[in-house]
Amino acid sequence: MFKNYFWRCSDSIMKLIVQKVFLLLFFVSLVHSQKEYPTFDLQSECSEVQFFDYSSLTCKACETNNAVPDSNGICKCRLGYYINQVISSFFTCSACGINYSSTADRKRCLKCTYGFNEETKSCTCPTGHYIVEEYDINEDEYYAVCKECPENSYPSDDLSSCIYCTGDTKPAFVKGKYQCSCFDNILVNKDYCIDEDSMYIIGREFSGIPKITYKDIVGTDDLTSITIESDFIQQNFIEAYMKCDDGENQTACQMLGNLCVLQLYDEDSPACIAYKTAAKKNVGKSDRPNHVPYLFHGLLGGSITELLNTKMGYHFSYANNPIDGYNNTLPLIVAKYDFNGTFIRYEKLTDQFQLCAEDAKKSFSFTRIGTNYKKKCTVNIADEIDKLDTTYFYDIFVVDSSNALLPVPVYIKNNEVDYYNPVIDYVQKYYRRIFFFDIISSQGSDSHIVRYPKEFQIKITQGFENDEFLIPYIIIEYEEEYMSKIFNDDDKGYFTKFKFEVDYIGASSETSFYISMVFMLTFGFLFGCFKAYVWTERNIIKGDGIGIKCLFKWITEWMGALYPCIYLFLLGTSMFYLIFFKNQDAIYVIVPMQGALYILFKVFFIITFSLSLIYILAQIFEQCRVSIFFIDWEKSRGKLYSPTNEELITAPVSVWRTFFLANQWNKLQTFRKVNIPISIVIMVFFLEGLNLRYIASPHPKIGDLSSREPTSIFLLFGLNSLCWFMICCSQMLFRWAIYGRYYKNRMLQFIDLLSLSNISMIIFDENYHGFYVHGRSVHPYADTDMIDISHNLSKEATDLLPKRGFQNTNNILFEIFLTPEFKNVYDNMYSNLQEKILHSQKKQNINKKFNHHQGQSHGMPTFDDDNVLNAYKGMNKFFCLWLEKNIKDHSFSIEERSFVKNILGTPPAIKDSTVFIENSTTTFSNVIFEGIEWNMLIFYSLLFNFIDMFFDDCITAAIFVVVVDVLLVNIRKHFGELNVSHTSLIDWKFLI
């Protein structure tokens, strides 16, 4: 397996054996490491005075002065020095005299017979000669004898041997150095010789050899494409094809494969056609060709789906110190190649494909199993290109538990090519080898274009067993730009966005997710239908048609039932991942960062947010349209003497009690148990101040709050919602258990104030439905002084007065279900009254200029016509008579509703009389903010999550929530105040 990579790099048999031993040691140590892969050095990375120690996998220096390592890692004396003294494994080097070099084994000095290089301490020979060491027995001395090299050969650089020129080449001395050159009658292509016939055959077989197409050049508005002719591809293709076609030069086949990779696997390009031809000539095991790089999955009949479903061969764990047999890091390595096909080294996958700057602790954090990682940044491409000397190519592998190298498939988004194969079904096309930067493919052309990465993603899928994972796959996308634009004259650089991402795809929770989703959607739909049915029973009678208003209410009732169910489903899903993913050592679940679950979660989240927004606005609209009337039970105290009239007049009843209660009700309309701004401040303190927000980072350690990776939508939604409702429920509990019991209960105080003021309140929120709060006082008069009020309250406290209950009951709160006849009477009275108000307003507009000229107050009532005031008194009297059962045509009955009907909210059977349902709770709060407080809390939770996920900033989300809350409160307050004025016939100027 290793022969494919090291054959072309070998200089000698010994070097090949040593490299094989090194790779075997490396792979064994890599696989059996549980916590972290060992660090290692390679011989190519050691300095000239160091050698590679294969036992410790490190570079070491020779202990002896004037000693350097040879190609086999053995220390020996420098040229011009010989081994003088040997003690055990230690030796010393002594210098030879003038005109003396040293023998190849460095055991003796070598006398130069032709010439001596003082600088290099080496013997010299005439041109075309090499050195032969000869021993003179008489002199006991070694001599450097110069002998001429045989025909068609030239001396090596150290003059120790002769090198033969093969094929159509001959020795030549060029620029002070020997090399093999083509004969005069042979064409030269780069440094490869080829005859005219072969050149003609290649040109006929492959058309458009130098052409390369760049499809993703960054333009001003959109990506553009261009096709150019590259001298670099022209020259290297001919050499690679000819050498690879012989079937012996594996390095040339590697270079041919690299040319295909530079074409982004364009199957119509000559490089890829030639590669496929060579691969099919050298069919190996499975899908891999022999002596040719493995580039295309499925080329030789293999199955990509089989590879993608192959396990990595490990049991994985999230634990810092996993038990024996378990691993906690990704066993990925990278094989690095030069363009000419030379294998450079194996490297463990660290930051080779990471352009975003990270500190040392976090740069490799993505290799920890189960860590969803995402990093986005802006990169200066000019700086990155300056660091490169050429283009490098990479094969990525998984080292499985049996020491085998499993290829990691690569999908190039630039191609966006799908194909159909009946064996592997309809899948995306995957490849093997990639480059990170391409700075060479357009060399020699008029337009020098550079390819650079736009995004790099690693996708890892969980296996059928919880603690196993399948072979990952890579997704890479490139962008292209002209070199002239990258290195422009302003020296500011060329900046672009880059994304590095590692996603884990779980498979264990999909079934339960879909079952829960279907259940909650079905329940929400059925519950919405039931709510629409109940509303229809309350508001639609026989003979009434189904109009737009009815359809609107059906839709809003359905939305009001559906979105809380979807919200609970989303919250339950998030809490599932938050509880079972965080702080687990054994692997049970994986937080989705893509795929069907991720998309469905986001879709349902947006749908839920939209439904909640529409429902809240609809509820505010409905609340601002309810009919409210204050029924004053106060009687006149008698007759008063008028100095302008000899007749006695009836003492008027003060209207200030009604004004006061209307203002209190106006304030109560926006009252809630939860203080939104304070809740938001507390939430930001916990999430941002205490860094609890980073519990939602997609890694399994719940205690690691230092991470700054992008958060998971699943974890963040659950965390934000949990924090929000814990804060809100704490406030509600405090108001219920302490504040409302021992200090102030706004709703009960308002009800007491109604009774103390001798005023009842009736509310009609629907056609035939409403609420009645009985406020008729048990005291003689409510319009009195402080002393009388105090005495009256004392009598009531000592049970000297009857109960406040309505119609001999102990209840003062009732839910009303009206008959159509009574509602028609009320509507007629109200519409007549509105006509008189409108007439009065027109009358005032005529006198507006005159009033302004006379300097009269602009705060005068909107209507002051006697007809209007008399109509108001008439409506007040009508309600008083009706509630005292003095109107025979419109009777009513008082009933108790069963527990089940009270929970379901189903209306009673309405026959000939209105029904009053006794209610011990303040159900009329449904017409104010307190009645929809839970709906608003869910909406604010969704709004906070929506903004937080969009901007990735909880402080911005908090500001949005506070602004929206202030906006909704002011809208409700303004239009609610106008509605109170409009329906209760109290001029809005008296509402403060």
PDB file of C-alpha atoms in Angstrom, residues 804-905:
ATOM      1  CA  ARG A 804     -72.090  42.255  47.778  1.00  0.00           C
ATOM      2  CA  GLY A 805     -73.213  39.344  45.607  1.00  0.00           C
ATOM      3  CA  PHE A 806     -75.515  39.735  42.607  1.00  0.00           C
ATOM      4  CA  GLN A 807     -79.106  38.465  42.837  1.00  0.00           C
ATOM      5  CA  ASN A 808     -78.738  36.758  46.202  1.00  0.00           C
ATOM      6  CA  THR A 809     -75.518  34.987  45.213  1.00  0.00           C
ATOM      7  CA  ASN A 810     -72.086  35.226  46.732  1.00  0.00           C
ATOM      8  CA  ASN A 811     -70.502  36.036  43.404  1.00  0.00           C
ATOM      9  CA  ILE A 812     -69.906  39.364  41.738  1.00  0.00           C
ATOM     10  CA  LEU A 813     -68.143  38.118  38.592  1.00  0.00           C
ATOM     11  CA  PHE A 814     -70.173  36.601  35.772  1.00  0.00           C
ATOM     12  CA  GLU A 815     -69.733  35.425  32.238  1.00  0.00           C
ATOM     13  CA  ILE A 816     -72.696  36.459  30.084  1.00  0.00           C
ATOM     14  CA  PHE A 817     -74.270  34.620  27.158  1.00  0.00           C
ATOM     15  CA  LEU A 818     -76.799  36.946  25.513  1.00  0.00           C
ATOM     16  CA  THR A 819     -79.922  36.241  23.551  1.00  0.00           C
ATOM     17  CA  PRO A 820     -80.043  37.704  20.033  1.00  0.00           C
ATOM     18  CA  GLU A 821     -83.110  39.776  21.034  1.00  0.00           C
ATOM     19  CA  PHE A 822     -81.336  41.509  23.883  1.00  0.00           C
ATOM     20  CA  LYS A 823     -78.235  42.111  21.787  1.00  0.00           C
ATOM     21  CA  ASN A 824     -80.391  43.691  19.055  1.00  0.00           C
ATOM     22  CA  VAL A 825     -81.951  46.085  21.590  1.00  0.00           C
ATOM     23  CA  TYR A 826     -78.528  47.072  22.876  1.00  0.00           C
ATOM     24  CA  ASP A 827     -77.137  47.537  19.362  1.00  0.00           C
ATOM     25  CA  ASN A 828     -80.057  49.744  18.380  1.00  0.00           C
ATOM     26  CA  MET A 829     -79.697  51.920  21.485  1.00  0.00           C
ATOM     27  CA  TYR A 830     -75.946  52.173  20.961  1.00  0.00           C
ATOM     28  CA  SER A 831     -76.200  53.019  17.245  1.00  0.00           C
ATOM     29  CA  ASN A 832     -78.822  55.720  17.955  1.00  0.00           C
ATOM     30  CA  LEU A 833     -76.557  57.150  20.597  1.00  0.00           C
ATOM     31  CA  GLN A 834     -73.619  57.188  18.195  1.00  0.00           C
ATOM     32  CA  GLU A 835     -75.708  59.050  15.621  1.00  0.00           C
ATOM     33  CA  LYS A 836     -76.510  61.728  18.180  1.00  0.00           C
ATOM     34  CA  ILE A 837     -72.828  61.974  19.113  1.00  0.00           C
ATOM     35  CA  LEU A 838     -71.877  62.366  15.470  1.00  0.00           C
ATOM     36  CA  HIS A 839     -74.498  65.109  15.043  1.00  0.00           C
ATOM     37  CA  SER A 840     -73.172  66.855  18.151  1.00  0.00           C
ATOM     38  CA  GLN A 841     -69.600  66.711  16.843  1.00  0.00           C
ATOM     39  CA  LYS A 842     -70.617  68.257  13.517  1.00  0.00           C
ATOM     40  CA  LYS A 843     -72.398  70.982  15.430  1.00  0.00           C
ATOM     41  CA  GLN A 844     -69.240  71.719  17.415  1.00  0.00           C
ATOM     42  CA  ASN A 845     -67.102  71.870  14.269  1.00  0.00           C
ATOM     43  CA  ILE A 846     -69.312  74.675  12.948  1.00  0.00           C
ATOM     44  CA  ASN A 847     -68.601  76.734  16.076  1.00  0.00           C
ATOM     45  CA  LYS A 848     -64.921  75.828  16.212  1.00  0.00           C
ATOM     46  CA  LYS A 849     -63.614  79.085  14.761  1.00  0.00           C
ATOM     47  CA  PHE A 850     -65.911  81.123  16.946  1.00  0.00           C
ATOM     48  CA  ASN A 851     -64.812  79.279  20.084  1.00  0.00           C
ATOM     49  CA  HIS A 852     -61.200  79.857  19.162  1.00  0.00           C
ATOM     50  CA  HIS A 853     -61.832  83.569  18.601  1.00  0.00           C
ATOM     51  CA  GLN A 854     -63.541  83.850  22.003  1.00  0.00           C
ATOM     52  CA  GLY A 855     -60.589  82.157  23.662  1.00  0.00           C
ATOM     53  CA  GLN A 856     -62.607  79.199  24.965  1.00  0.00           C
ATOM     54  CA  SER A 857     -60.843  76.068  26.142  1.00  0.00           C
ATOM     55  CA  HIS A 858     -59.752  73.575  23.542  1.00  0.00           C
ATOM     56  CA  GLY A 859     -60.324  70.865  26.160  1.00  0.00           C
ATOM     57  CA  MET A 860     -64.099  71.111  26.062  1.00  0.00           C
ATOM     58  CA  PRO A 861     -65.963  67.782  25.649  1.00  0.00           C
ATOM     59  CA  THR A 862     -66.359  66.325  22.227  1.00  0.00           C
ATOM     60  CA  PHE A 863     -70.099  66.118  22.697  1.00  0.00           C
ATOM     61  CA  ASP A 864     -72.199  68.230  25.058  1.00  0.00           C
ATOM     62  CA  ASP A 865     -75.596  68.054  23.429  1.00  0.00           C
ATOM     63  CA  ASP A 866     -78.518  67.445  25.815  1.00  0.00           C
ATOM     64  CA  ASN A 867     -79.881  64.776  23.529  1.00  0.00           C
ATOM     65  CA  VAL A 868     -76.622  62.844  23.856  1.00  0.00           C
ATOM     66  CA  LEU A 869     -76.534  63.150  27.631  1.00  0.00           C
ATOM     67  CA  ASN A 870     -80.163  62.130  27.922  1.00  0.00           C
ATOM     68  CA  ALA A 871     -79.484  59.108  25.708  1.00  0.00           C
ATOM     69  CA  TYR A 872     -76.591  58.132  27.960  1.00  0.00           C
ATOM     70  CA  LYS A 873     -78.870  58.342  31.007  1.00  0.00           C
ATOM     71  CA  GLY A 874     -81.424  56.256  29.172  1.00  0.00           C
ATOM     72  CA  MET A 875     -78.877  53.502  28.472  1.00  0.00           C
ATOM     73  CA  ASN A 876     -77.709  53.549  32.093  1.00  0.00           C
ATOM     74  CA  LYS A 877     -81.336  53.255  33.258  1.00  0.00           C
ATOM     75  CA  PHE A 878     -81.985  50.416  30.790  1.00  0.00           C
ATOM     76  CA  PHE A 879     -79.094  48.346  32.200  1.00  0.00           C
ATOM     77  CA  CYS A 880     -80.191  49.072  35.787  1.00  0.00           C
ATOM     78  CA  LEU A 881     -83.756  47.941  35.083  1.00  0.00           C
ATOM     79  CA  TRP A 882     -82.551  44.852  33.219  1.00  0.00           C
ATOM     80  CA  LEU A 883     -80.200  43.778  35.998  1.00  0.00           C
ATOM     81  CA  GLU A 884     -83.006  44.303  38.533  1.00  0.00           C
ATOM     82  CA  LYS A 885     -85.220  42.035  36.397  1.00  0.00           C
ATOM     83  CA  ASN A 886     -87.715  44.787  35.738  1.00  0.00           C
ATOM     84  CA  ILE A 887     -87.832  44.182  31.961  1.00  0.00           C
ATOM     85  CA  LYS A 888     -90.065  41.212  31.303  1.00  0.00           C
ATOM     86  CA  ASP A 889     -89.110  40.776  27.651  1.00  0.00           C
ATOM     87  CA  HIS A 890     -85.428  40.362  28.480  1.00  0.00           C
ATOM     88  CA  SER A 891     -85.087  38.074  31.431  1.00  0.00           C
ATOM     89  CA  PHE A 892     -81.964  36.240  32.502  1.00  0.00           C
ATOM     90  CA  SER A 893     -80.984  33.311  34.648  1.00  0.00           C
ATOM     91  CA  ILE A 894     -77.962  32.547  36.772  1.00  0.00           C
ATOM     92  CA  GLU A 895     -76.359  29.144  36.351  1.00  0.00           C
ATOM     93  CA  GLU A 896     -73.310  27.229  37.454  1.00  0.00           C
ATOM     94  CA  ARG A 897     -71.170  25.520  34.861  1.00  0.00           C
ATOM     95  CA  SER A 898     -69.673  22.087  35.404  1.00  0.00           C
ATOM     96  CA  PHE A 899     -65.958  21.640  35.846  1.00  0.00           C
ATOM     97  CA  VAL A 900     -65.511  20.047  32.411  1.00  0.00           C
ATOM     98  CA  LYS A 901     -67.509  22.718  30.618  1.00  0.00           C
ATOM     99  CA  ASN A 902     -65.613  25.382  32.506  1.00  0.00           C
ATOM    100  CA  ILE A 903     -62.308  23.907  31.292  1.00  0.00           C
ATOM    101  CA  LEU A 904     -63.507  23.516  27.719  1.00  0.00           C
ATOM    102  CA  GLY A 905     -65.306  26.873  27.663  1.00  0.00           C
TER     103      GLY A 905
END
